[in-house]
XYZ file of C-alpha atoms in Angstrom:
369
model
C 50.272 110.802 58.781
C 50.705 108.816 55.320
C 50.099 105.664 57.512
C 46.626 106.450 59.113
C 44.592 106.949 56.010
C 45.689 103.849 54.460
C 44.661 101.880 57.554
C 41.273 104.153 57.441
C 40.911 103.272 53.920
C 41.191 99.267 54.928
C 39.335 99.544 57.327
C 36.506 100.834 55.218
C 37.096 98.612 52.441
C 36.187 95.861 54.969
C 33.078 97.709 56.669
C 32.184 97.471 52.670
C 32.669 94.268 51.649
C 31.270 92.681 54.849
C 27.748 94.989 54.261
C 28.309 93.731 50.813
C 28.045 90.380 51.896
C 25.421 90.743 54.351
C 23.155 92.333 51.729
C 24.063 89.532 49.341
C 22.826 86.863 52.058
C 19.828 88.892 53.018
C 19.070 89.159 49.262
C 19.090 84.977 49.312
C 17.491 84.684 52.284
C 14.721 87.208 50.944
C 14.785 85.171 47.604
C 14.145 81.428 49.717
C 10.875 83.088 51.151
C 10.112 84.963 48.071
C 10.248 81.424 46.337
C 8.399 79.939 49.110
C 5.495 82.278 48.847
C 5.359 82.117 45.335
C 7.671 85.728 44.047
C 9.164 85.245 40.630
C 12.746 84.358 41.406
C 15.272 85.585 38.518
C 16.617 83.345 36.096
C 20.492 82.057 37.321
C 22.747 82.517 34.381
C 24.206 78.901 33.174
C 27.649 78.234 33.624
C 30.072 78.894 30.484
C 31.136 75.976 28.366
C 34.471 75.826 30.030
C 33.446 76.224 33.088
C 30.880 72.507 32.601
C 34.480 71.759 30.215
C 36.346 71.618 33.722
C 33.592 70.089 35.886
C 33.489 67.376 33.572
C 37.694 66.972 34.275
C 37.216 67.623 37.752
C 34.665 64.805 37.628
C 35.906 61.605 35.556
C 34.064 59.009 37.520
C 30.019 59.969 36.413
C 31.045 60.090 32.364
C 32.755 56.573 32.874
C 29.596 54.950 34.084
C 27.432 56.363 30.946
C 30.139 55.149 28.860
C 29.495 51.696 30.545
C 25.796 52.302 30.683
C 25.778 53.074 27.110
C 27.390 49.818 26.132
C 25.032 48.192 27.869
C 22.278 49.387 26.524
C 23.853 49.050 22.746
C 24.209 45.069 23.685
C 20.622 44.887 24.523
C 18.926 46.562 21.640
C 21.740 44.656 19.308
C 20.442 41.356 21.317
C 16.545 42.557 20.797
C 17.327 43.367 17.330
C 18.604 39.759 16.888
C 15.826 38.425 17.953
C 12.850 40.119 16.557
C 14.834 39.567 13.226
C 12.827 36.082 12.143
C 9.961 37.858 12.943
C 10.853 40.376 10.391
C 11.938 38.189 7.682
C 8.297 35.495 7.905
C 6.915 38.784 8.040
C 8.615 39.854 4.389
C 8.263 36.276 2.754
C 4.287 36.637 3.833
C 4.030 39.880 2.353
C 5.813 38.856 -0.633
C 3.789 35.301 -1.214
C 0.476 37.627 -0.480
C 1.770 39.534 -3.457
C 2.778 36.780 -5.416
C -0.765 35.375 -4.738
C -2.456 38.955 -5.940
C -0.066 38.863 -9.108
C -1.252 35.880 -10.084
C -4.616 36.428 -9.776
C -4.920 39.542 -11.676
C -2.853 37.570 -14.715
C -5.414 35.197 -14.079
C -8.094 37.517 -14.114
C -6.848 39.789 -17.312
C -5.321 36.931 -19.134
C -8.018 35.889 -22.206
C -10.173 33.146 -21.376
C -10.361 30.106 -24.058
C -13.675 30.285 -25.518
C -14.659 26.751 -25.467
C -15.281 24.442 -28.805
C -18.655 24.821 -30.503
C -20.132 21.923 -31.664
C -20.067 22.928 -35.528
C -15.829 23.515 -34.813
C -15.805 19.943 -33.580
C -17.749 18.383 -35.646
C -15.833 19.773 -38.825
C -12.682 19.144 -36.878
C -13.232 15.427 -36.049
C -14.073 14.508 -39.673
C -11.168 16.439 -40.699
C -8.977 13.588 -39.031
C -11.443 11.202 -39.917
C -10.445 12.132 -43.782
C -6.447 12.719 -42.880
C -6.131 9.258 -40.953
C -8.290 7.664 -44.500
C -5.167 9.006 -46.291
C -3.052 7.609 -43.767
C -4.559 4.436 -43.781
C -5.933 3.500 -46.700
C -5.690 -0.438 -46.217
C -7.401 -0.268 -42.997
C -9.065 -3.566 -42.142
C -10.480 -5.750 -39.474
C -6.946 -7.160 -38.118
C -8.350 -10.411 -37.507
C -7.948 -13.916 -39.752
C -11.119 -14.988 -40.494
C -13.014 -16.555 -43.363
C -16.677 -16.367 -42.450
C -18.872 -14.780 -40.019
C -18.727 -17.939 -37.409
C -14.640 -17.953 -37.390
C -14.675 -14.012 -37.420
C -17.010 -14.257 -33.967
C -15.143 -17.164 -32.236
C -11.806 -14.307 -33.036
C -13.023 -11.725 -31.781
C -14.643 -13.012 -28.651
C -10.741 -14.918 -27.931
C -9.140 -11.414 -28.723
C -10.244 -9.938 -25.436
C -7.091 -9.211 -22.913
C -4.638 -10.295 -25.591
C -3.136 -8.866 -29.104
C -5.150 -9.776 -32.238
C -1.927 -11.023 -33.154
C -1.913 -13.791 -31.020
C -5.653 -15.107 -31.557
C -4.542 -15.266 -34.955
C -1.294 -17.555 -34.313
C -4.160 -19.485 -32.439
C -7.486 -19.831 -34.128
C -5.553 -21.701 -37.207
C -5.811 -25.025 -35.079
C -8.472 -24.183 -33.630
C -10.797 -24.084 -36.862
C -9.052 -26.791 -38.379
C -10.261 -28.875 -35.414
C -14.138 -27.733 -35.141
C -15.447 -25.690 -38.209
C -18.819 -25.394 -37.376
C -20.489 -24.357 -34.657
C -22.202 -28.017 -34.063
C -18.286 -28.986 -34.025
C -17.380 -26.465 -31.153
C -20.338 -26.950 -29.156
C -19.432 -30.672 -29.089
C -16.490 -30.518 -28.051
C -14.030 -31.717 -25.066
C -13.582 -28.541 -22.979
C -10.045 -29.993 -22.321
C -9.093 -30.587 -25.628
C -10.336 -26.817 -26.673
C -8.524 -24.976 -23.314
C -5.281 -26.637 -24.385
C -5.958 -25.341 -27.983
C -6.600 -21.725 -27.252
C -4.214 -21.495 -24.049
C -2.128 -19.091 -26.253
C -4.988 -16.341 -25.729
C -4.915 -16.273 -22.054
C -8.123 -16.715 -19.497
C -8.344 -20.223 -21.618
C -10.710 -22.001 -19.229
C -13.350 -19.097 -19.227
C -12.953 -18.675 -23.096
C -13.590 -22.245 -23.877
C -16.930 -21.705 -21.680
C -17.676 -18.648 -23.673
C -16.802 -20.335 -27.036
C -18.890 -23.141 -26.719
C -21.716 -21.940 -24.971
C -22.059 -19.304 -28.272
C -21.622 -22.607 -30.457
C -24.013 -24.361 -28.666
C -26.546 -21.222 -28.832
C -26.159 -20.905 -32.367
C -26.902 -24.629 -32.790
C -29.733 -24.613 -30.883
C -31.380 -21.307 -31.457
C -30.379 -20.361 -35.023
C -29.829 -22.914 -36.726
C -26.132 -23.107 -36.783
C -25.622 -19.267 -38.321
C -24.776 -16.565 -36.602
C -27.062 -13.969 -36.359
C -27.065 -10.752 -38.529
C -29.101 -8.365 -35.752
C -27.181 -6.679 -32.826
C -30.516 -7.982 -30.185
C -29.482 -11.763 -30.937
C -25.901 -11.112 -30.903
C -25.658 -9.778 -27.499
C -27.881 -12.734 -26.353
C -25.222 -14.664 -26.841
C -22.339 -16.048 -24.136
C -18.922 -14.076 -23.994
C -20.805 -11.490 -26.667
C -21.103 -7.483 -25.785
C -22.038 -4.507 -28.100
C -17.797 -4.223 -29.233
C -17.945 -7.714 -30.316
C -21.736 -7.419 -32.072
C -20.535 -4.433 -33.797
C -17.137 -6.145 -34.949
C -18.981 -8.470 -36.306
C -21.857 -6.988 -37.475
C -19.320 -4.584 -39.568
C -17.039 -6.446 -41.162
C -19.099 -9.853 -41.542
C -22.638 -8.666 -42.841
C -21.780 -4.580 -43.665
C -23.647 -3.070 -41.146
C -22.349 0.107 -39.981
C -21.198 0.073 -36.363
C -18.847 1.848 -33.937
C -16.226 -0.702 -32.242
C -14.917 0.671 -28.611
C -12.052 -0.975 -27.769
C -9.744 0.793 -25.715
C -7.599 2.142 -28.360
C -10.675 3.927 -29.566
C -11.862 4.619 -26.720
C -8.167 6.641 -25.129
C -7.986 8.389 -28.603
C -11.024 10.257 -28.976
C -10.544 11.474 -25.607
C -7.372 12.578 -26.047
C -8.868 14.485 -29.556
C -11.644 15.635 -27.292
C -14.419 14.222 -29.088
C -15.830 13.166 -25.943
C -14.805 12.850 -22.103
C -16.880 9.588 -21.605
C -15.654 6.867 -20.150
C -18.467 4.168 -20.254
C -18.271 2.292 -23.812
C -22.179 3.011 -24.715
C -22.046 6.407 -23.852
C -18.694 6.661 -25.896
C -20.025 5.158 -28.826
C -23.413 7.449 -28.911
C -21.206 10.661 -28.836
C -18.850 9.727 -31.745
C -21.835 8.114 -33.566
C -23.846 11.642 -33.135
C -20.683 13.208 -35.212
C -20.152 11.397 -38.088
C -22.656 10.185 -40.615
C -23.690 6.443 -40.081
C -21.785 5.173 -43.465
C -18.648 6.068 -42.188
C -19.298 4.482 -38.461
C -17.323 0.935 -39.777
C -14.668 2.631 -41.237
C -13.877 5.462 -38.680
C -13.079 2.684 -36.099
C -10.790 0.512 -38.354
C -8.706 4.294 -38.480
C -8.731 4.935 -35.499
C -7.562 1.606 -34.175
C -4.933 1.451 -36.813
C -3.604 4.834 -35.366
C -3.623 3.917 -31.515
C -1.961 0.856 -32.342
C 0.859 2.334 -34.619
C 1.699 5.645 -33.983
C -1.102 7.028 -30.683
C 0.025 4.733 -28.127
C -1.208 4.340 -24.721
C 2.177 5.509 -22.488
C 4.426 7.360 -25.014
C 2.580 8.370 -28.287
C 4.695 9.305 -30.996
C 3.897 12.752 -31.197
C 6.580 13.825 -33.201
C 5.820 11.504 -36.269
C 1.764 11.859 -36.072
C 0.008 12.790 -39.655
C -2.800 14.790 -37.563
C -0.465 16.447 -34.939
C -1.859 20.111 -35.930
C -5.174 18.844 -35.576
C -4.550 16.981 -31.897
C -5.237 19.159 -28.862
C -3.061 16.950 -26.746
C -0.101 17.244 -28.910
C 3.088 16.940 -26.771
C 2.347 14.385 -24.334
C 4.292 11.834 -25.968
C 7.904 12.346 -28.049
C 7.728 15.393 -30.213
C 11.283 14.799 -31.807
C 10.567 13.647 -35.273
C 13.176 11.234 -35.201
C 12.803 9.684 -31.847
C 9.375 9.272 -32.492
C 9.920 7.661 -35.598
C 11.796 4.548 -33.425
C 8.146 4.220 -31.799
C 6.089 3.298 -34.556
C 4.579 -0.417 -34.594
C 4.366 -2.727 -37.052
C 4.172 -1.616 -41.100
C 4.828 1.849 -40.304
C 8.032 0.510 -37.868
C 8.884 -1.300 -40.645
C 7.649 -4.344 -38.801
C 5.273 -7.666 -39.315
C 1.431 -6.338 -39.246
C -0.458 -8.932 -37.166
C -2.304 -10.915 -39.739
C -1.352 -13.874 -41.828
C -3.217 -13.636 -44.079
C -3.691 -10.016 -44.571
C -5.499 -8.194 -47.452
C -3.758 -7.976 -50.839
C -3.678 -4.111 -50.415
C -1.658 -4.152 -46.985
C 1.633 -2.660 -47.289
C 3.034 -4.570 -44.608
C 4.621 -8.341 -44.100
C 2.287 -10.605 -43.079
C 2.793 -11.871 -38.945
C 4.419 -15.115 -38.808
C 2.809 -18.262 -37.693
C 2.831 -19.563 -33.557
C 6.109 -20.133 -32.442
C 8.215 -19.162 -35.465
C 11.185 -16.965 -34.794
């Protein structure tokens, strides 16, 4: 009897579980078509974290691949990194010249402007070197030998592309052969170019020289003129030359542009004029006409000595405060001091027979040591 019920009771533990499963199946059957037409199908619980934990074990081969996938793609972006990295950095120096740029522009724009010289500053500060360089140069004279107006005109005229130096280690034998201008203009050419070969461009200074001579024979008498009209009538003669002349030989006042005169006052700013006659009306138009001789004596005196053309002692210069181009030559005071010229080197001037007031030692005579 103790054996039937158990059997009874197993055999309606099965009846139970198989309706059990049957209802199960119908129930996912039922939920397929309710799906299909549309019936809200409940939500299927996720799978615990151990249970995905032992998936993942039970399934090695998938997380391999990303691992090899992943590499992959960490090699391209590194390689597209790479290469979009010049890109990047012309990008940054653009941005940082653009910026550069914009700095620069605002200093430029903020930064004070120079307010440019008036005409009253210049004027008083142009005859303020005018009176510092008469300090300076006290003695300053016509550095040419000569002993009347004739032998002062022949000078000047062979001083052109040479040193005043060297037309007067010339003219000596020169004058001593033809005094007058009747002498000159009579002549042998050959005998002159061989005389004045020292000054360079002989054979079209003898033309010059003797075609003046002859002028002055023939039109005037045998004296040179005192008026600036006749003197630029004549052969080899320009407005420097008339005004040299007209200066130093008969008093008139006159500006002489040479081009020591001429590279100075542009340097002091006095004018940016290039062409002689324009040069010469600007300075004339700041300085009253009695000091017109004078002022260019000075100012010669100082581009020759100190103001030099390609390194202008800077350093040793009496009107560096005054000089709006100070610094473009030696500013040390004693390395400038090495490039000063003649008396204020220490050295011969370029006369021989220079005035009784000149500090310096007279030049020596042609071809003495």
């Amino acid at each position: 009897m103790s054996k039937k019920p158990v059997r009874a009771q197993a055999k309606g533990a099965g009846k139970r579980t198989a309706h059990r499963d049957s209802a199960v199946g119908e129930q996912a059957s039922g939920g397929s078509e309710n799906a299909t037409k549309g019936t809200r199908v409940p939500p299927v619980k996720k799978a615990s974290a151990k249970k995905q934990d032992l998936a993942g074990e039970a399934k090695p081969a998938p997380a391999k691949k990303t691992a090899a996938v992943k590499k992959a793609a960490t090699v391209k972006k590194s390689a597209t990194a790479k290469k979009a990295a010049p890109a990047k950095k012309t990008a940054t120096a653009t941005k940082t010249a653009v910026a550069t740029a914009k700095q620069a522009t605002l200093a430029k724009k903020s930064a004070p402007k120079a307010k440019p010289e008036s005409r009253a500053a210049l004027v008083r500060r142009a005859r303020r070197i005018n009176r510092e360089l008469a300090e300076v140069y006290s003695y300053a004279h016509p550095e040419l030998d000569f002993e009347n107006p004739f032998e002062l005109l022949i000078a000047t005229v062979l001083s052109a592309q040479t040193t005043d130096l060297r037309v007067n280690q010339t003219t000596p034998r020169l004058f001593a052969a033809y005094p007058t201008p009747e002498d000159l203009a009579a002549a042998n050419p050959e005998e002159v170019e061989e005389l004045i070969r020292p000054t360079g461009f002989f054979r079209a200074k003898t033309k010059s020289i003797m075609g003046l001579a002859a002028a002055l024979r023939d039109n005037h008498g045998g004296e040179v003129p005192g008026r600036i009209e006749d003197l630029v009538k004549l052969p080899g003669v320009g407005r420097k030359t008339a005004f040299v002349v007209l200066g130093n030989a008969f008093g008139v006042p006159g500006i002489t542009v040479d081009t020591h005169f001429g590279r100075l006052v542009r340097r002091w700013k006095w004018t940016e004029e290039t062409d002689p006659v324009k040069v010469e009306a600007a300075i004339a138009d700041l300085f009253p006409k009695s000091e017109w001789t004078m002022l260019s004596h000075r100012v010669i005196f100082h581009g020759r000595r100190i103001c030099h053309s390609r390194k202008p002692a800077c350093g040793a210069c009496p009107i560096a405060g005054l000089c709006p181009s100070y610094g473009e030559g030696e500013t040390d005071p004693e390395k400038a001091k090495k490039l000063l010229k003649y008396e204020m080197g220490g050295l011969p001037g370029q006369r021989l027979k220079p005035p009784p007031d000149y500090p310096g030692k007279p030049a020596p005579p042609l071809g003495a040591a």
